[in-house]
PDB file of C-alpha atoms and ligand atoms in Angstrom:
ATOM      1  CA  MET A   1       0.000   0.000   0.000  1.00 56.00           C
ATOM      2  CA  SER A   2       1.389   3.397  -0.903  1.00 55.00           C
ATOM      3  CA  ASP A   3       1.128   6.072   1.782  1.00 68.00           C
ATOM      4  CA  PHE A   4      -1.590   7.722  -0.286  1.00 81.00           C
ATOM      5  CA  GLU A   5      -3.864   4.713  -0.506  1.00 91.00           C
ATOM      6  CA  THR A   6      -6.846   4.872   1.847  1.00 94.00           C
ATOM      7  CA  ILE A   7      -6.738   2.410   4.717  1.00 96.00           C
ATOM      8  CA  LYS A   8      -8.489  -0.868   3.797  1.00 97.00           C
ATOM      9  CA  GLN A   9      -8.081  -3.253   6.742  1.00 98.00           C
ATOM     10  CA  ALA A  10      -9.755  -2.695  10.110  1.00 98.00           C
ATOM     11  CA  VAL A  11      -9.248  -4.691  13.302  1.00 98.00           C
ATOM     12  CA  PHE A  12     -11.853  -4.874  16.098  1.00 98.00           C
ATOM     13  CA  PRO A  13     -10.734  -6.504  19.364  1.00 98.00           C
ATOM     14  CA  VAL A  14     -13.903  -7.937  20.923  1.00 96.00           C
ATOM     15  CA  ALA A  15     -12.488 -10.634  23.194  1.00 95.00           C
ATOM     16  CA  GLY A  16     -12.874  -8.694  26.463  1.00 92.00           C
ATOM     17  CA  LEU A  17     -15.182  -9.910  29.208  1.00 91.00           C
ATOM     18  CA  GLY A  18     -17.346  -6.787  29.495  1.00 92.00           C
ATOM     19  CA  THR A  19     -17.398  -7.052  33.285  1.00 94.00           C
ATOM     20  CA  ARG A  20     -18.663  -3.496  33.756  1.00 94.00           C
ATOM     21  CA  PHE A  21     -21.967  -4.554  32.181  1.00 95.00           C
ATOM     22  CA  LEU A  22     -22.624  -7.647  34.261  1.00 96.00           C
ATOM     23  CA  PRO A  23     -25.118  -9.245  34.574  1.00 96.00           C
ATOM     24  CA  ALA A  24     -26.195  -8.185  31.019  1.00 94.00           C
ATOM     25  CA  THR A  25     -22.933  -9.551  29.585  1.00 94.00           C
ATOM     26  CA  LYS A  26     -23.037 -12.868  31.450  1.00 93.00           C
ATOM     27  CA  ASP A  27     -24.205 -14.632  28.291  1.00 92.00           C
ATOM     28  CA  ILE A  28     -24.386 -11.897  25.623  1.00 94.00           C
ATOM     29  CA  PRO A  29     -21.213 -10.140  24.429  1.00 95.00           C
ATOM     30  CA  LYS A  30     -21.182  -6.424  25.271  1.00 95.00           C
ATOM     31  CA  GLU A  31     -20.619  -5.733  21.563  1.00 96.00           C
ATOM     32  CA  MET A  32     -23.989  -7.363  20.791  1.00 97.00           C
ATOM     33  CA  LEU A  33     -26.021  -5.208  23.178  1.00 96.00           C
ATOM     34  CA  PRO A  34     -28.217  -2.858  21.125  1.00 96.00           C
ATOM     35  CA  LEU A  35     -27.597   0.854  20.855  1.00 97.00           C
ATOM     36  CA  ILE A  36     -30.914   2.096  19.374  1.00 97.00           C
ATOM     37  CA  ASP A  37     -31.507  -0.249  16.421  1.00 94.00           C
ATOM     38  CA  ARG A  38     -28.302  -2.263  16.037  1.00 97.00           C
ATOM     39  CA  PRO A  39     -25.627  -3.934  18.153  1.00 98.00           C
ATOM     40  CA  LEU A  40     -22.777  -1.760  19.363  1.00 98.00           C
ATOM     41  CA  ILE A  41     -20.324  -3.544  17.050  1.00 98.00           C
ATOM     42  CA  HIS A  42     -22.423  -2.685  13.978  1.00 98.00           C
ATOM     43  CA  HIS A  43     -21.922   1.043  14.702  1.00 98.00           C
ATOM     44  CA  GLY A  44     -18.122   0.563  14.629  1.00 98.00           C
ATOM     45  CA  VAL A  45     -18.269  -1.523  11.453  1.00 98.00           C
ATOM     46  CA  ASP A  46     -20.399   1.189   9.817  1.00 98.00           C
ATOM     47  CA  GLU A  47     -17.670   3.738  10.612  1.00 98.00           C
ATOM     48  CA  ALA A  48     -14.907   1.514   9.197  1.00 98.00           C
ATOM     49  CA  VAL A  49     -16.890   0.855   6.007  1.00 98.00           C
ATOM     50  CA  ALA A  50     -17.782   4.548   5.607  1.00 98.00           C
ATOM     51  CA  SER A  51     -14.040   5.274   5.894  1.00 98.00           C
ATOM     52  CA  GLY A  52     -13.222   2.947   2.968  1.00 98.00           C
ATOM     53  CA  CYS A  53     -12.317  -0.292   4.798  1.00 98.00           C
ATOM     54  CA  THR A  54     -13.192  -3.441   2.877  1.00 98.00           C
ATOM     55  CA  GLU A  55     -11.708  -6.046   5.228  1.00 98.00           C
ATOM     56  CA  ILE A  56     -12.735  -6.404   8.861  1.00 98.00           C
ATOM     57  CA  VAL A  57     -10.917  -8.607  11.366  1.00 98.00           C
ATOM     58  CA  PHE A  58     -12.637  -9.467  14.645  1.00 98.00           C
ATOM     59  CA  ILE A  59     -10.485 -10.703  17.518  1.00 98.00           C
ATOM     60  CA  THR A  60     -12.981 -12.825  19.390  1.00 96.00           C
ATOM     61  CA  GLY A  61     -12.876 -14.900  22.541  1.00 93.00           C
ATOM     62  CA  THR A  62     -14.937 -17.824  23.745  1.00 88.00           C
ATOM     63  CA  GLY A  63     -18.637 -17.052  24.044  1.00 86.00           C
ATOM     64  CA  LYS A  64     -18.600 -14.548  21.173  1.00 90.00           C
ATOM     65  CA  GLU A  65     -20.179 -16.795  18.507  1.00 93.00           C
ATOM     66  CA  SER A  66     -23.157 -14.426  18.193  1.00 95.00           C
ATOM     67  CA  ILE A  67     -20.879 -11.783  16.622  1.00 97.00           C
ATOM     68  CA  ARG A  68     -19.847 -14.179  13.853  1.00 96.00           C
ATOM     69  CA  LYS A  69     -23.494 -15.200  13.361  1.00 96.00           C
ATOM     70  CA  TYR A  70     -24.627 -11.576  13.148  1.00 97.00           C
ATOM     71  CA  PHE A  71     -22.312 -10.823  10.223  1.00 98.00           C
ATOM     72  CA  LYS A  72     -23.469 -13.922   8.268  1.00 96.00           C
ATOM     73  CA  HIS A  73     -26.626 -14.421   6.210  1.00 95.00           C
ATOM     74  CA  SER A  74     -29.634 -15.704   8.174  1.00 94.00           C
ATOM     75  CA  ILE A  75     -31.059 -17.839   5.362  1.00 94.00           C
ATOM     76  CA  GLU A  76     -34.066 -19.109   7.330  1.00 95.00           C
ATOM     77  CA  LEU A  77     -35.018 -15.658   8.610  1.00 96.00           C
ATOM     78  CA  GLU A  78     -34.603 -14.111   5.155  1.00 95.00           C
ATOM     79  CA  LYS A  79     -36.815 -16.856   3.629  1.00 96.00           C
ATOM     80  CA  HIS A  80     -39.445 -16.364   6.314  1.00 96.00           C
ATOM     81  CA  LEU A  81     -39.544 -12.585   5.807  1.00 96.00           C
ATOM     82  CA  LEU A  82     -39.705 -13.030   2.025  1.00 95.00           C
ATOM     83  CA  ASN A  83     -42.689 -15.361   2.405  1.00 96.00           C
ATOM     84  CA  GLN A  84     -44.378 -12.614   4.416  1.00 96.00           C
ATOM     85  CA  ASN A  85     -43.464 -10.120   1.679  1.00 96.00           C
ATOM     86  CA  LYS A  86     -41.423  -8.034   4.152  1.00 96.00           C
ATOM     87  CA  LYS A  87     -38.931  -6.965   1.505  1.00 95.00           C
ATOM     88  CA  ASP A  88     -37.681  -3.929   3.463  1.00 95.00           C
ATOM     89  CA  LEU A  89     -36.657  -6.130   6.371  1.00 96.00           C
ATOM     90  CA  VAL A  90     -34.994  -8.646   4.030  1.00 96.00           C
ATOM     91  CA  SER A  91     -33.003  -5.872   2.424  1.00 95.00           C
ATOM     92  CA  LEU A  92     -32.064  -4.465   5.869  1.00 95.00           C
ATOM     93  CA  ILE A  93     -30.631  -7.720   7.175  1.00 96.00           C
ATOM     94  CA  SER A  94     -29.262  -9.213   3.959  1.00 95.00           C
ATOM     95  CA  LYS A  95     -26.939  -6.213   3.489  1.00 96.00           C
ATOM     96  CA  ILE A  96     -25.059  -6.913   6.724  1.00 97.00           C
ATOM     97  CA  PRO A  97     -22.800  -9.778   5.498  1.00 97.00           C
ATOM     98  CA  ASP A  98     -21.969  -7.754   2.387  1.00 96.00           C
ATOM     99  CA  LEU A  99     -20.671  -4.716   4.303  1.00 98.00           C
ATOM    100  CA  ALA A 100     -17.095  -6.065   4.051  1.00 98.00           C
ATOM    101  CA  ALA A 101     -15.060  -9.284   3.982  1.00 98.00           C
ATOM    102  CA  PHE A 102     -15.125 -10.527   7.592  1.00 98.00           C
ATOM    103  CA  HIS A 103     -12.283 -12.503   9.183  1.00 97.00           C
ATOM    104  CA  TYR A 104     -11.993 -13.938  12.658  1.00 97.00           C
ATOM    105  CA  ALA A 105      -9.024 -14.611  14.928  1.00 96.00           C
ATOM    106  CA  LEU A 106      -9.344 -16.248  18.320  1.00 95.00           C
ATOM    107  CA  GLN A 107      -7.739 -14.771  21.422  1.00 96.00           C
ATOM    108  CA  GLU A 108      -7.851 -17.806  23.667  1.00 93.00           C
ATOM    109  CA  GLU A 109      -7.411 -15.831  26.881  1.00 93.00           C
ATOM    110  CA  PRO A 110      -8.086 -12.120  27.466  1.00 93.00           C
ATOM    111  CA  LEU A 111      -4.471 -11.208  28.217  1.00 95.00           C
ATOM    112  CA  GLY A 112      -4.857  -7.548  27.289  1.00 95.00           C
ATOM    113  CA  LEU A 113      -5.458  -5.256  24.314  1.00 96.00           C
ATOM    114  CA  GLY A 114      -1.846  -5.604  23.087  1.00 97.00           C
ATOM    115  CA  HIS A 115      -2.153  -9.380  23.062  1.00 97.00           C
ATOM    116  CA  ALA A 116      -5.513  -9.141  21.240  1.00 98.00           C
ATOM    117  CA  VAL A 117      -4.070  -6.922  18.487  1.00 98.00           C
ATOM    118  CA  LEU A 118      -1.175  -9.347  17.981  1.00 98.00           C
ATOM    119  CA  CYS A 119      -3.743 -12.070  17.184  1.00 98.00           C
ATOM    120  CA  ALA A 120      -4.679 -10.083  14.017  1.00 98.00           C
ATOM    121  CA  GLU A 121      -1.165 -10.237  12.533  1.00 97.00           C
ATOM    122  CA  LYS A 122      -1.764 -12.794   9.780  1.00 96.00           C
ATOM    123  CA  PHE A 123      -4.741 -10.820   8.407  1.00 97.00           C
ATOM    124  CA  CYS A 124      -2.978  -7.447   8.269  1.00 96.00           C
ATOM    125  CA  SER A 125      -1.108  -7.711   4.985  1.00 94.00           C
ATOM    126  CA  LYS A 126      -0.918  -3.980   4.164  1.00 94.00           C
ATOM    127  CA  SER A 127       1.649  -1.502   5.493  1.00 94.00           C
ATOM    128  CA  HIS A 128      -0.960   0.059   7.834  1.00 97.00           C
ATOM    129  CA  PHE A 129      -4.241  -1.045   9.383  1.00 98.00           C
ATOM    130  CA  ALA A 130      -6.998   0.637  11.369  1.00 98.00           C
ATOM    131  CA  LEU A 131      -7.779  -0.425  14.920  1.00 98.00           C
ATOM    132  CA  LEU A 132     -11.202   0.410  16.342  1.00 98.00           C
ATOM    133  CA  LEU A 133     -12.370  -0.180  19.903  1.00 98.00           C
ATOM    134  CA  PRO A 134     -16.134  -0.535  19.572  1.00 97.00           C
ATOM    135  CA  ASP A 135     -16.818   0.946  23.042  1.00 96.00           C
ATOM    136  CA  ASP A 136     -16.156   4.386  21.606  1.00 97.00           C
ATOM    137  CA  VAL A 137     -19.015   5.329  19.303  1.00 97.00           C
ATOM    138  CA  MET A 138     -18.041   8.353  17.243  1.00 97.00           C
ATOM    139  CA  ILE A 139     -20.388  10.890  15.692  1.00 96.00           C
ATOM    140  CA  SER A 140     -18.550  12.938  13.097  1.00 96.00           C
ATOM    141  CA  THR A 141     -18.343  13.909   9.450  1.00 95.00           C
ATOM    142  CA  PRO A 142     -15.922  12.937   8.001  1.00 97.00           C
ATOM    143  CA  THR A 143     -15.490   9.807  10.116  1.00 98.00           C
ATOM    144  CA  VAL A 144     -12.804   9.866  12.806  1.00 98.00           C
ATOM    145  CA  LEU A 145     -10.932   7.140  10.911  1.00 98.00           C
ATOM    146  CA  THR A 146     -10.917   9.299   7.789  1.00 98.00           C
ATOM    147  CA  GLN A 147      -9.618  12.237   9.851  1.00 98.00           C
ATOM    148  CA  LEU A 148      -6.740  10.050  11.116  1.00 98.00           C
ATOM    149  CA  ASP A 149      -6.045   8.681   7.634  1.00 97.00           C
ATOM    150  CA  THR A 150      -5.800  12.230   6.271  1.00 97.00           C
ATOM    151  CA  VAL A 151      -3.097  12.963   8.873  1.00 97.00           C
ATOM    152  CA  ARG A 152      -1.290   9.717   7.953  1.00 97.00           C
ATOM    153  CA  LYS A 153      -1.294  10.650   4.259  1.00 96.00           C
ATOM    154  CA  LYS A 154       0.331  13.984   5.165  1.00 96.00           C
ATOM    155  CA  TYR A 155       2.827  12.931   7.864  1.00 96.00           C
ATOM    156  CA  GLY A 156       3.229   9.147   7.430  1.00 95.00           C
ATOM    157  CA  GLY A 157       3.763   6.826  10.406  1.00 96.00           C
ATOM    158  CA  SER A 158       1.104   5.688  12.834  1.00 98.00           C
ATOM    159  CA  ILE A 159      -1.719   7.941  14.039  1.00 98.00           C
ATOM    160  CA  LEU A 160      -3.489   7.988  17.411  1.00 98.00           C
ATOM    161  CA  CYS A 161      -6.880   9.541  18.087  1.00 98.00           C
ATOM    162  CA  LEU A 162      -6.643  12.101  20.903  1.00 98.00           C
ATOM    163  CA  GLU A 163      -9.053  13.980  23.121  1.00 98.00           C
ATOM    164  CA  LYS A 164      -8.241  16.502  25.869  1.00 97.00           C
ATOM    165  CA  VAL A 165      -9.571  15.173  29.168  1.00 97.00           C
ATOM    166  CA  ALA A 166      -9.929  16.801  32.595  1.00 97.00           C
ATOM    167  CA  ASN A 167      -6.676  16.668  34.582  1.00 94.00           C
ATOM    168  CA  ASN A 168      -8.248  14.405  37.215  1.00 95.00           C
ATOM    169  CA  GLU A 169      -9.288  11.843  34.555  1.00 95.00           C
ATOM    170  CA  THR A 170      -5.863  10.836  33.245  1.00 96.00           C
ATOM    171  CA  SER A 171      -5.847   7.610  35.267  1.00 95.00           C
ATOM    172  CA  ARG A 172      -8.644   6.247  33.024  1.00 93.00           C
ATOM    173  CA  TYR A 173      -6.737   6.535  29.733  1.00 95.00           C
ATOM    174  CA  GLY A 174      -3.453   6.101  27.870  1.00 94.00           C
ATOM    175  CA  ILE A 175      -1.846   9.569  27.989  1.00 96.00           C
ATOM    176  CA  VAL A 176       0.716  10.982  25.541  1.00 97.00           C
ATOM    177  CA  ASP A 177       3.750  13.192  25.907  1.00 97.00           C
ATOM    178  CA  ALA A 178       3.620  15.203  22.687  1.00 97.00           C
ATOM    179  CA  GLU A 179       4.498  18.422  20.847  1.00 97.00           C
ATOM    180  CA  GLU A 180       2.000  20.211  18.630  1.00 98.00           C
ATOM    181  CA  VAL A 181       3.141  20.409  14.968  1.00 98.00           C
ATOM    182  CA  GLU A 182       0.018  22.187  13.714  1.00 97.00           C
ATOM    183  CA  PRO A 183      -3.277  22.968  15.434  1.00 97.00           C
ATOM    184  CA  GLY A 184      -4.711  19.691  16.723  1.00 97.00           C
ATOM    185  CA  ILE A 185      -1.864  17.510  15.390  1.00 98.00           C
ATOM    186  CA  TYR A 186       0.941  16.278  17.639  1.00 98.00           C
ATOM    187  CA  LYS A 187       4.231  14.434  17.268  1.00 98.00           C
ATOM    188  CA  ILE A 188       4.217  11.797  20.017  1.00 98.00           C
ATOM    189  CA  ASN A 189       7.355  11.474  22.146  1.00 97.00           C
ATOM    190  CA  GLY A 190       6.071   9.092  24.812  1.00 96.00           C
ATOM    191  CA  LEU A 191       3.023   7.304  26.200  1.00 95.00           C
ATOM    192  CA  VAL A 192       1.934   6.216  29.656  1.00 92.00           C
ATOM    193  CA  GLU A 193      -0.952   3.866  30.447  1.00 90.00           C
ATOM    194  CA  LYS A 194      -3.465   5.297  32.949  1.00 93.00           C
ATOM    195  CA  PRO A 195      -1.093   7.617  34.862  1.00 94.00           C
ATOM    196  CA  ASP A 196      -1.949   9.205  38.162  1.00 95.00           C
ATOM    197  CA  PRO A 197      -2.840  12.887  37.443  1.00 96.00           C
ATOM    198  CA  LYS A 198       0.317  14.012  39.302  1.00 95.00           C
ATOM    199  CA  LEU A 199       2.515  11.929  36.980  1.00 94.00           C
ATOM    200  CA  ALA A 200       0.647  12.463  33.678  1.00 96.00           C
ATOM    201  CA  PRO A 201       2.808  14.105  30.965  1.00 96.00           C
ATOM    202  CA  SER A 202      -0.273  15.929  29.560  1.00 97.00           C
ATOM    203  CA  ASN A 203      -4.054  15.707  29.498  1.00 96.00           C
ATOM    204  CA  LEU A 204      -4.095  14.367  25.923  1.00 98.00           C
ATOM    205  CA  ALA A 205      -5.788  10.974  26.118  1.00 98.00           C
ATOM    206  CA  ILE A 206      -5.809   8.194  23.518  1.00 98.00           C
ATOM    207  CA  MET A 207      -9.304   7.238  22.353  1.00 98.00           C
ATOM    208  CA  GLY A 208     -10.451   4.059  20.600  1.00 97.00           C
ATOM    209  CA  ARG A 209      -9.330   4.743  17.027  1.00 98.00           C
ATOM    210  CA  TYR A 210      -5.818   4.129  15.671  1.00 98.00           C
ATOM    211  CA  ILE A 211      -4.009   3.747  12.389  1.00 98.00           C
ATOM    212  CA  LEU A 212      -0.995   1.552  13.025  1.00 98.00           C
ATOM    213  CA  SER A 213       2.029   0.611  10.997  1.00 97.00           C
ATOM    214  CA  ARG A 214       2.412  -3.125  10.510  1.00 97.00           C
ATOM    215  CA  SER A 215       5.687  -2.987  12.415  1.00 97.00           C
ATOM    216  CA  ILE A 216       3.629  -2.717  15.644  1.00 98.00           C
ATOM    217  CA  PHE A 217       3.472  -6.532  15.563  1.00 98.00           C
ATOM    218  CA  SER A 218       7.213  -6.938  16.111  1.00 98.00           C
ATOM    219  CA  HIS A 219       6.965  -4.621  19.146  1.00 98.00           C
ATOM    220  CA  LEU A 220       3.903  -6.477  20.465  1.00 98.00           C
ATOM    221  CA  LYS A 221       5.953  -9.686  20.389  1.00 97.00           C
ATOM    222  CA  ARG A 222       8.672  -8.115  22.540  1.00 96.00           C
ATOM    223  CA  ILE A 223       6.696  -6.355  25.282  1.00 95.00           C
ATOM    224  CA  LYS A 224       6.277  -7.819  28.749  1.00 93.00           C
ATOM    225  CA  PRO A 225       3.025  -7.708  30.728  1.00 91.00           C
ATOM    226  CA  GLY A 226       2.530  -4.123  31.901  1.00 89.00           C
ATOM    227  CA  ARG A 227      -0.067  -2.294  33.968  1.00 87.00           C
ATOM    228  CA  GLY A 228      -2.608  -4.699  35.504  1.00 88.00           C
ATOM    229  CA  GLY A 229      -0.475  -7.673  34.387  1.00 91.00           C
ATOM    230  CA  GLU A 230      -1.870  -7.278  30.830  1.00 93.00           C
ATOM    231  CA  PHE A 231      -0.013  -6.930  27.531  1.00 95.00           C
ATOM    232  CA  GLN A 232      -0.585  -3.228  26.863  1.00 95.00           C
ATOM    233  CA  LEU A 233      -0.850  -1.769  23.364  1.00 96.00           C
ATOM    234  CA  THR A 234       0.506   1.534  24.705  1.00 95.00           C
ATOM    235  CA  ASP A 235       3.761  -0.209  25.732  1.00 95.00           C
ATOM    236  CA  ALA A 236       4.209  -1.531  22.163  1.00 97.00           C
ATOM    237  CA  ILE A 237       3.494   1.921  20.669  1.00 97.00           C
ATOM    238  CA  ALA A 238       5.981   3.468  23.136  1.00 96.00           C
ATOM    239  CA  SER A 239       8.574   0.992  21.895  1.00 96.00           C
ATOM    240  CA  MET A 240       7.707   1.619  18.207  1.00 97.00           C
ATOM    241  CA  LEU A 241       8.109   5.376  18.429  1.00 96.00           C
ATOM    242  CA  LYS A 242      11.821   4.948  19.113  1.00 95.00           C
ATOM    243  CA  SER A 243      12.252   3.740  15.525  1.00 96.00           C
ATOM    244  CA  GLU A 244       9.366   5.282  13.544  1.00 96.00           C
ATOM    245  CA  PRO A 245       7.101   8.314  13.822  1.00 97.00           C
ATOM    246  CA  VAL A 246       3.808   8.302  15.668  1.00 98.00           C
ATOM    247  CA  TYR A 247       1.448  11.286  15.470  1.00 98.00           C
ATOM    248  CA  GLY A 248      -1.720  12.140  17.332  1.00 98.00           C
ATOM    249  CA  CYS A 249      -4.761  13.976  16.064  1.00 98.00           C
ATOM    250  CA  ILE A 250      -7.469  15.630  18.162  1.00 98.00           C
ATOM    251  CA  PHE A 251     -10.565  14.398  16.374  1.00 98.00           C
ATOM    252  CA  LYS A 252     -13.427  16.673  15.453  1.00 98.00           C
ATOM    253  CA  GLY A 253     -16.785  15.281  16.529  1.00 97.00           C
ATOM    254  CA  LYS A 254     -18.474  13.663  19.504  1.00 96.00           C
ATOM    255  CA  ARG A 255     -17.338  10.531  21.350  1.00 97.00           C
ATOM    256  CA  LEU A 256     -19.859   8.424  23.193  1.00 97.00           C
ATOM    257  CA  ASP A 257     -18.163   6.157  25.719  1.00 96.00           C
ATOM    258  CA  CYS A 258     -20.248   2.985  25.687  1.00 97.00           C
ATOM    259  CA  GLY A 259     -17.736   1.111  27.866  1.00 94.00           C
ATOM    260  CA  VAL A 260     -19.564   2.288  30.998  1.00 93.00           C
ATOM    261  CA  ARG A 261     -23.267   2.319  31.877  1.00 94.00           C
ATOM    262  CA  GLU A 262     -23.469   6.118  32.262  1.00 95.00           C
ATOM    263  CA  GLY A 263     -21.969   6.557  28.787  1.00 96.00           C
ATOM    264  CA  TRP A 264     -24.324   3.991  27.273  1.00 96.00           C
ATOM    265  CA  ILE A 265     -27.369   5.862  28.607  1.00 96.00           C
ATOM    266  CA  LYS A 266     -25.974   9.123  27.244  1.00 96.00           C
ATOM    267  CA  ALA A 267     -25.262   7.516  23.858  1.00 97.00           C
ATOM    268  CA  THR A 268     -28.819   6.188  23.698  1.00 97.00           C
ATOM    269  CA  ILE A 269     -30.236   9.647  24.422  1.00 97.00           C
ATOM    270  CA  VAL A 270     -27.914  11.448  21.985  1.00 97.00           C
ATOM    271  CA  LYS A 271     -28.618   8.933  19.198  1.00 97.00           C
ATOM    272  CA  ALA A 272     -32.369   9.033  19.900  1.00 97.00           C
ATOM    273  CA  LEU A 273     -32.385  12.837  19.760  1.00 97.00           C
ATOM    274  CA  GLN A 274     -30.822  12.632  16.288  1.00 94.00           C
ATOM    275  CA  ASP A 275     -33.764  10.573  15.007  1.00 95.00           C
ATOM    276  CA  LYS A 276     -36.954  12.518  14.273  1.00 96.00           C
ATOM    277  CA  LYS A 277     -39.431   9.933  15.643  1.00 97.00           C
ATOM    278  CA  LEU A 278     -37.342   8.910  18.644  1.00 97.00           C
ATOM    279  CA  ARG A 279     -36.608  12.539  19.516  1.00 97.00           C
ATOM    280  CA  LYS A 280     -40.333  13.145  19.918  1.00 97.00           C
ATOM    281  CA  ILE A 281     -40.630  10.150  22.254  1.00 97.00           C
ATOM    282  CA  VAL A 282     -37.659  11.248  24.397  1.00 96.00           C
ATOM    283  CA  LEU A 283     -39.071  14.758  24.788  1.00 96.00           C
ATOM    284  CA  GLU A 284     -42.607  13.491  25.477  1.00 96.00           C
ATOM    285  CA  THR A 285     -41.261  11.097  28.131  1.00 96.00           C
ATOM    286  CA  LEU A 286     -39.285  13.847  29.847  1.00 95.00           C
ATOM    287  CA  LYS A 287     -42.469  15.954  29.927  1.00 96.00           C
ATOM    288  CA  GLU A 288     -44.548  13.053  31.269  1.00 96.00           C
ATOM    289  CA  GLU A 289     -41.984  12.507  33.996  1.00 94.00           C
ATOM    290  CA  ARG A 290     -42.068  16.288  34.710  1.00 93.00           C
ATOM    291  CA  ILE A 291     -38.334  16.666  34.005  1.00 92.00           C
ATOM    292  CA  ILE A 292     -38.888  19.447  31.484  1.00 88.00           C
TER     293      ILE A 292
HETATM  294  P1  UTP B   1     -11.668  -3.136  28.066  1.00 51.82           P
HETATM  295  O1  UTP B   1     -10.471  -2.939  28.881  1.00 51.82           O
HETATM  296  O2  UTP B   1     -12.659  -2.024  27.996  1.00 51.82           O
HETATM  297  O3  UTP B   1     -12.368  -4.460  28.576  1.00 51.82           O
HETATM  298  O4  UTP B   1     -11.174  -3.513  26.609  1.00 51.82           O
HETATM  299  P2  UTP B   1     -13.801  -5.057  28.302  1.00 51.82           P
HETATM  300  O5  UTP B   1     -13.745  -6.526  28.460  1.00 51.82           O
HETATM  301  O6  UTP B   1     -14.365  -4.582  27.005  1.00 51.82           O
HETATM  302  O7  UTP B   1     -14.732  -4.442  29.450  1.00 51.82           O
HETATM  303  P3  UTP B   1     -14.654  -4.485  31.040  1.00 51.82           P
HETATM  304  O8  UTP B   1     -13.527  -3.576  31.436  1.00 51.82           O
HETATM  305  O9  UTP B   1     -14.435  -5.908  31.517  1.00 51.82           O
HETATM  306  O10 UTP B   1     -16.004  -3.983  31.436  1.00 51.82           O
HETATM  307  C1  UTP B   1     -11.063  -2.602  25.533  1.00 51.82           C
HETATM  308  C2  UTP B   1     -11.284  -3.359  24.232  1.00 51.82           C
HETATM  309  O11 UTP B   1     -10.283  -4.362  24.055  1.00 51.82           O
HETATM  310  C3  UTP B   1     -10.874  -5.647  23.912  1.00 51.82           C
HETATM  311  C4  UTP B   1     -12.255  -5.507  24.519  1.00 51.82           C
HETATM  312  O12 UTP B   1     -13.145  -6.464  23.942  1.00 51.82           O
HETATM  313  C5  UTP B   1     -12.632  -4.072  24.187  1.00 51.82           C
HETATM  314  O13 UTP B   1     -13.124  -3.952  22.858  1.00 51.82           O
HETATM  315  N1  UTP B   1     -10.006  -6.616  24.603  1.00 51.82           N
HETATM  316  C6  UTP B   1      -9.511  -6.344  25.845  1.00 51.82           C
HETATM  317  C7  UTP B   1      -9.693  -7.811  23.981  1.00 51.82           C
HETATM  318  O14 UTP B   1     -10.142  -8.075  22.837  1.00 51.82           O
HETATM  319  N2  UTP B   1      -8.871  -8.687  24.605  1.00 51.82           N
HETATM  320  C8  UTP B   1      -8.353  -8.432  25.837  1.00 51.82           C
HETATM  321  O15 UTP B   1      -7.600  -9.280  26.361  1.00 51.82           O
HETATM  322  C9  UTP B   1      -8.693  -7.224  26.460  1.00 51.82           C
END
């Protein structure tokens, strides 16, 4: 892939246990819980496809078979709906498997995000690939991935998605040490995973979108377990930036953090308010409940 070719391969690590959503995630993967009208993972796939990706790699764990099933044709259901002449519904569901070419890699044990990404190695044949964490649902035009890819085409290297967070929130995120090269774009000099606010090099936090050079895999093979005893992607990126450039880009748009219950509720409200019919219902409900 030349540096000017749009990113084509996208990796989604979905092998985590989703413990913050128990008991809902006891038997259903977090990524399959619905946000408005489709599972969380479908929102991420939509962003990757809208950004030009044609190959999607899911890193799955045990108990995630429903994700694979969701992105396949449901022949029986399609037949049944056709018999009932529900052509709109057939068209809605039959498009899903055709969104992209889907591949699956198994992470046998959830040993950390770095370990999960390494499981995608054999599918990432191009010089760069996109990495999307489906917990972060992004609302933006152009897509956040396209914004990152535009920076990559200009500067080369790997690109991280950044957001400024409150100083007391640094211990929830990977934080970068960086210098601004143009408004909103930073050359990364270092990274720290979830630092205490007193030790954080900045308040620029890494969010769930990346464009990574394929050489990340050689660094992922060398890192040792880091914070929390897990193989951390940030440790591999910190190692990579000693030999090749890594930039960060403050994305333009809205991030909805669906990794926590509070964020999921907010995402549901924000998404509902964007839909004409659902907006009416949200506002009517708030009136009924005497909130507004
Ligand atoms: P999180 O750290 O948010 O974990 O992982 P989680 O399992 O989704 O949720 P909690 O913390 O238990 O509630 C960030 C992303 O990395 C994936 C997760 O599936 C999620 O998309 N991941 C994490 C893996 O694929 N494998 C791992 O070993 C760890």
